[in-house]
Coordinates of C-alpha atoms in Angstrom, one line a residue:
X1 CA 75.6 110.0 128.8
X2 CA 76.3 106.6 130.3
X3 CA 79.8 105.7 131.5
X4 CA 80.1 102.9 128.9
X5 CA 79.4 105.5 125.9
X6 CA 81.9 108.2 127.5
X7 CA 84.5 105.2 127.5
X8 CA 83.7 104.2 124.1
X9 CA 83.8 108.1 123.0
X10 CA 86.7 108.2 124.5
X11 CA 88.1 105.3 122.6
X12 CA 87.3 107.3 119.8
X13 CA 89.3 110.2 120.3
X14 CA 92.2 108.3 121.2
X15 CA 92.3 106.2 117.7
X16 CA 91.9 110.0 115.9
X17 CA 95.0 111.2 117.9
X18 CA 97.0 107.9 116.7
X19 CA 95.2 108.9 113.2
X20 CA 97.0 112.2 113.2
X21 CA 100.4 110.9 114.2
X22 CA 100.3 108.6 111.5
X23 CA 99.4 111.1 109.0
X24 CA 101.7 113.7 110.8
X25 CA 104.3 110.9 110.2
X26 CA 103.4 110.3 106.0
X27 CA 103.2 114.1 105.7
X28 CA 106.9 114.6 107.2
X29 CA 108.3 111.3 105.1
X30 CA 107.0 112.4 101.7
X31 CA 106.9 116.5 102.2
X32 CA 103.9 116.7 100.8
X33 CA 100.3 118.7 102.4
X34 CA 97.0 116.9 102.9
X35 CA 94.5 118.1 100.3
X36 CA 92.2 120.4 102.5
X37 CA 89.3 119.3 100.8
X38 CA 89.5 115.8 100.7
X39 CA 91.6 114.6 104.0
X40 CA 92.0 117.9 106.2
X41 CA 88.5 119.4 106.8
X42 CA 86.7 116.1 106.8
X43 CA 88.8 114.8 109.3
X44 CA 89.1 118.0 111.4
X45 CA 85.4 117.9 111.2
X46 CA 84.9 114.5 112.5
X47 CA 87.7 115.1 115.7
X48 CA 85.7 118.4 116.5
X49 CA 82.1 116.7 116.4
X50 CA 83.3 114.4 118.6
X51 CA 85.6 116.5 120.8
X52 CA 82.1 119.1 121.4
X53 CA 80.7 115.8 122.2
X54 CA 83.2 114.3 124.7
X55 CA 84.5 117.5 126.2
X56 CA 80.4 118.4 128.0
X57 CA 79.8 114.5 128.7
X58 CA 83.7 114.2 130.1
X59 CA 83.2 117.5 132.4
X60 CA 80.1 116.3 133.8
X61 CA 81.8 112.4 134.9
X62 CA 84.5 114.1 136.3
X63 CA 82.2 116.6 138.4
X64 CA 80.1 114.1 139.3
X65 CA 82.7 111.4 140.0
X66 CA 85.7 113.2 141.0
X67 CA 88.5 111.0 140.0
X68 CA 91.7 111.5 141.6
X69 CA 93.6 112.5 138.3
X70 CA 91.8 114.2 136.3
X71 CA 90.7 117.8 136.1
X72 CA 88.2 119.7 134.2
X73 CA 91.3 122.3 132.7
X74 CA 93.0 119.0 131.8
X75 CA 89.7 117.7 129.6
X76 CA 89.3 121.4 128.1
X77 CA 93.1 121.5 126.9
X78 CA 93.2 118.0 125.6
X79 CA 89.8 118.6 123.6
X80 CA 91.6 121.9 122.2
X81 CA 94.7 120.4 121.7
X82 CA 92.7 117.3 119.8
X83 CA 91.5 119.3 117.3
X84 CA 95.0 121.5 116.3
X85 CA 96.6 118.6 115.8
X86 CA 93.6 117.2 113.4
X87 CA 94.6 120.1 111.6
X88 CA 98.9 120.4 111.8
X89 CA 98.9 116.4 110.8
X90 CA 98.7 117.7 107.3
X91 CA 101.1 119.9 106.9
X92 CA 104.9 119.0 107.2
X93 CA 106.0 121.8 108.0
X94 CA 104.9 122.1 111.7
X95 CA 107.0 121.6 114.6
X96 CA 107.8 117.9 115.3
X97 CA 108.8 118.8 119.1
X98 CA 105.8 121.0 119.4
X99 CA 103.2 118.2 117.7
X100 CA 104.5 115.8 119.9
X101 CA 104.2 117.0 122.5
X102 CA 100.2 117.4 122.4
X103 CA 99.7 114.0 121.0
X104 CA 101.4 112.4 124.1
X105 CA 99.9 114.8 126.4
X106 CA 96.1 113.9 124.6
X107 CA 97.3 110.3 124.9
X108 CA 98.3 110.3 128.5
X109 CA 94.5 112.4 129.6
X110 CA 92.3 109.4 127.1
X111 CA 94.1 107.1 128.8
X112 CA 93.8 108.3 132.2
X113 CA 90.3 109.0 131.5
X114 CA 89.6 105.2 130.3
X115 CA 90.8 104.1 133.7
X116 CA 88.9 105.7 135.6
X117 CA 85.8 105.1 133.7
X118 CA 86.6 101.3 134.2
X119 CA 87.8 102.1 138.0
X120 CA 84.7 103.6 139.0
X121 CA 82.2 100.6 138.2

Protein backbone atom coordinates (compact mmCIF):
# COMPACT_ATOMS: atom_id res chain seq x y z
CA UNK A 1 0.00 0.00 0.00
CA UNK A 2 1.33 3.46 -0.83
CA UNK A 3 2.04 5.98 1.97
CA UNK A 4 -0.59 8.35 0.50
CA UNK A 5 -3.45 5.54 0.68
CA UNK A 6 -2.21 4.45 4.46
CA UNK A 7 -2.64 8.33 5.25
CA UNK A 8 -5.94 8.58 3.60
CA UNK A 9 -7.03 5.11 5.40
CA UNK A 10 -5.93 6.51 8.10
CA UNK A 11 -8.02 9.60 7.76
CA UNK A 12 -10.71 7.25 7.61
CA UNK A 13 -10.50 5.65 10.75
CA UNK A 14 -10.12 8.70 12.60
CA UNK A 15 -13.53 10.38 11.13
CA UNK A 16 -15.22 6.66 12.38
CA UNK A 17 -13.80 7.27 15.94
CA UNK A 18 -15.22 11.04 15.96
CA UNK A 19 -18.44 9.06 14.38
CA UNK A 20 -18.69 6.94 17.49
CA UNK A 21 -18.27 9.76 19.93
CA UNK A 22 -20.88 11.52 18.44
CA UNK A 23 -23.19 8.73 18.53
CA UNK A 24 -21.81 7.62 21.97
CA UNK A 25 -22.84 11.27 22.86
CA UNK A 26 -26.76 11.10 21.18
CA UNK A 27 -27.09 7.58 22.75
CA UNK A 28 -26.17 9.05 26.45
CA UNK A 29 -28.42 12.39 25.83
CA UNK A 30 -31.65 10.61 24.75
CA UNK A 31 -31.05 7.01 26.69
CA UNK A 32 -32.00 5.29 23.95
CA UNK A 33 -29.91 1.96 22.00
CA UNK A 34 -28.86 2.03 18.39
CA UNK A 35 -31.00 -0.37 16.39
CA UNK A 36 -28.47 -3.33 15.83
CA UNK A 37 -29.71 -3.82 12.50
CA UNK A 38 -29.89 -0.66 10.97
CA UNK A 39 -26.95 1.61 12.66
CA UNK A 40 -24.81 -0.94 14.96
CA UNK A 41 -23.73 -3.86 12.68
CA UNK A 42 -23.38 -1.77 9.49
CA UNK A 43 -21.28 0.55 11.11
CA UNK A 44 -19.23 -1.95 13.15
CA UNK A 45 -18.92 -3.64 9.80
CA UNK A 46 -17.55 -0.82 8.02
CA UNK A 47 -14.75 0.21 11.18
CA UNK A 48 -13.71 -3.59 11.08
CA UNK A 49 -13.24 -3.75 7.13
CA UNK A 50 -11.28 -1.00 7.29
CA UNK A 51 -9.38 -1.61 10.64
CA UNK A 52 -8.29 -5.52 8.89
CA UNK A 53 -7.25 -3.21 6.23
CA UNK A 54 -5.19 -0.54 8.08
CA UNK A 55 -3.91 -2.57 10.88
CA UNK A 56 -1.46 -5.20 7.97
CA UNK A 57 -0.72 -1.98 5.73
CA UNK A 58 0.06 0.18 9.15
CA UNK A 59 2.42 -2.70 10.62
CA UNK A 60 4.29 -3.00 7.55
CA UNK A 61 5.05 1.27 7.26
CA UNK A 62 6.06 1.17 10.63
CA UNK A 63 8.54 -1.95 10.10
CA UNK A 64 9.65 -0.64 7.22
CA UNK A 65 9.99 2.93 8.27
CA UNK A 66 10.48 2.81 11.89
CA UNK A 67 9.10 6.05 13.18
CA UNK A 68 10.21 7.21 16.37
CA UNK A 69 6.66 6.96 18.10
CA UNK A 70 4.96 4.53 17.05
CA UNK A 71 4.97 0.73 17.75
CA UNK A 72 3.45 -2.15 16.24
CA UNK A 73 1.47 -3.16 19.96
CA UNK A 74 0.31 0.49 19.72
CA UNK A 75 -1.31 -0.07 15.95
CA UNK A 76 -2.73 -3.64 17.19
CA UNK A 77 -4.54 -2.09 20.36
CA UNK A 78 -5.89 1.04 18.61
CA UNK A 79 -7.29 -1.33 15.67
CA UNK A 80 -8.96 -3.48 18.64
CA UNK A 81 -9.96 -0.75 20.57
CA UNK A 82 -11.47 0.95 17.03
CA UNK A 83 -13.74 -1.60 16.67
CA UNK A 84 -15.31 -1.96 20.61
CA UNK A 85 -16.03 1.30 20.54
CA UNK A 86 -17.98 0.98 16.89
CA UNK A 87 -19.93 -1.23 18.98
CA UNK A 88 -20.36 0.52 22.79
CA UNK A 89 -21.38 3.98 20.81
CA UNK A 90 -24.77 2.46 20.84
CA UNK A 91 -25.58 1.64 23.89
CA UNK A 92 -25.81 4.18 26.78
CA UNK A 93 -25.22 2.35 29.19
CA UNK A 94 -21.33 1.83 28.82
CA UNK A 95 -18.85 3.49 30.81
CA UNK A 96 -18.31 7.15 29.92
CA UNK A 97 -14.65 7.17 31.71
CA UNK A 98 -13.96 3.84 30.17
CA UNK A 99 -15.18 4.96 26.35
CA UNK A 100 -13.26 7.79 26.60
CA UNK A 101 -10.66 6.76 27.34
CA UNK A 102 -10.12 4.54 23.97
CA UNK A 103 -11.43 7.19 21.80
CA UNK A 104 -8.66 9.67 22.90
CA UNK A 105 -6.12 6.95 23.03
CA UNK A 106 -7.31 5.88 19.06
CA UNK A 107 -7.21 9.65 18.42
CA UNK A 108 -3.78 10.40 19.77
CA UNK A 109 -2.12 6.79 17.64
CA UNK A 110 -4.27 8.19 13.93
CA UNK A 111 -2.82 11.25 14.70
CA UNK A 112 0.58 10.31 15.38
CA UNK A 113 0.43 7.97 12.63
CA UNK A 114 -0.70 10.90 9.99
CA UNK A 115 2.52 12.66 11.04
CA UNK A 116 4.66 10.54 10.43
CA UNK A 117 3.25 9.49 7.11
CA UNK A 118 3.63 13.19 6.12
CA UNK A 119 7.19 13.36 8.10
CA UNK A 120 8.65 10.65 6.19
CA UNK A 121 8.26 12.08 2.53
Amino acid sequence: MKTNDLRILTEKLLQFNEDAHKSFLHCRETGEKGDFYKEVKPFADKVRDSCVQWESAAMEWVSNNKPKNLHPIQLKNTAENLQMVSVRAFFPDSSLKKFNSHIQSNDFILRRMIESLETSK
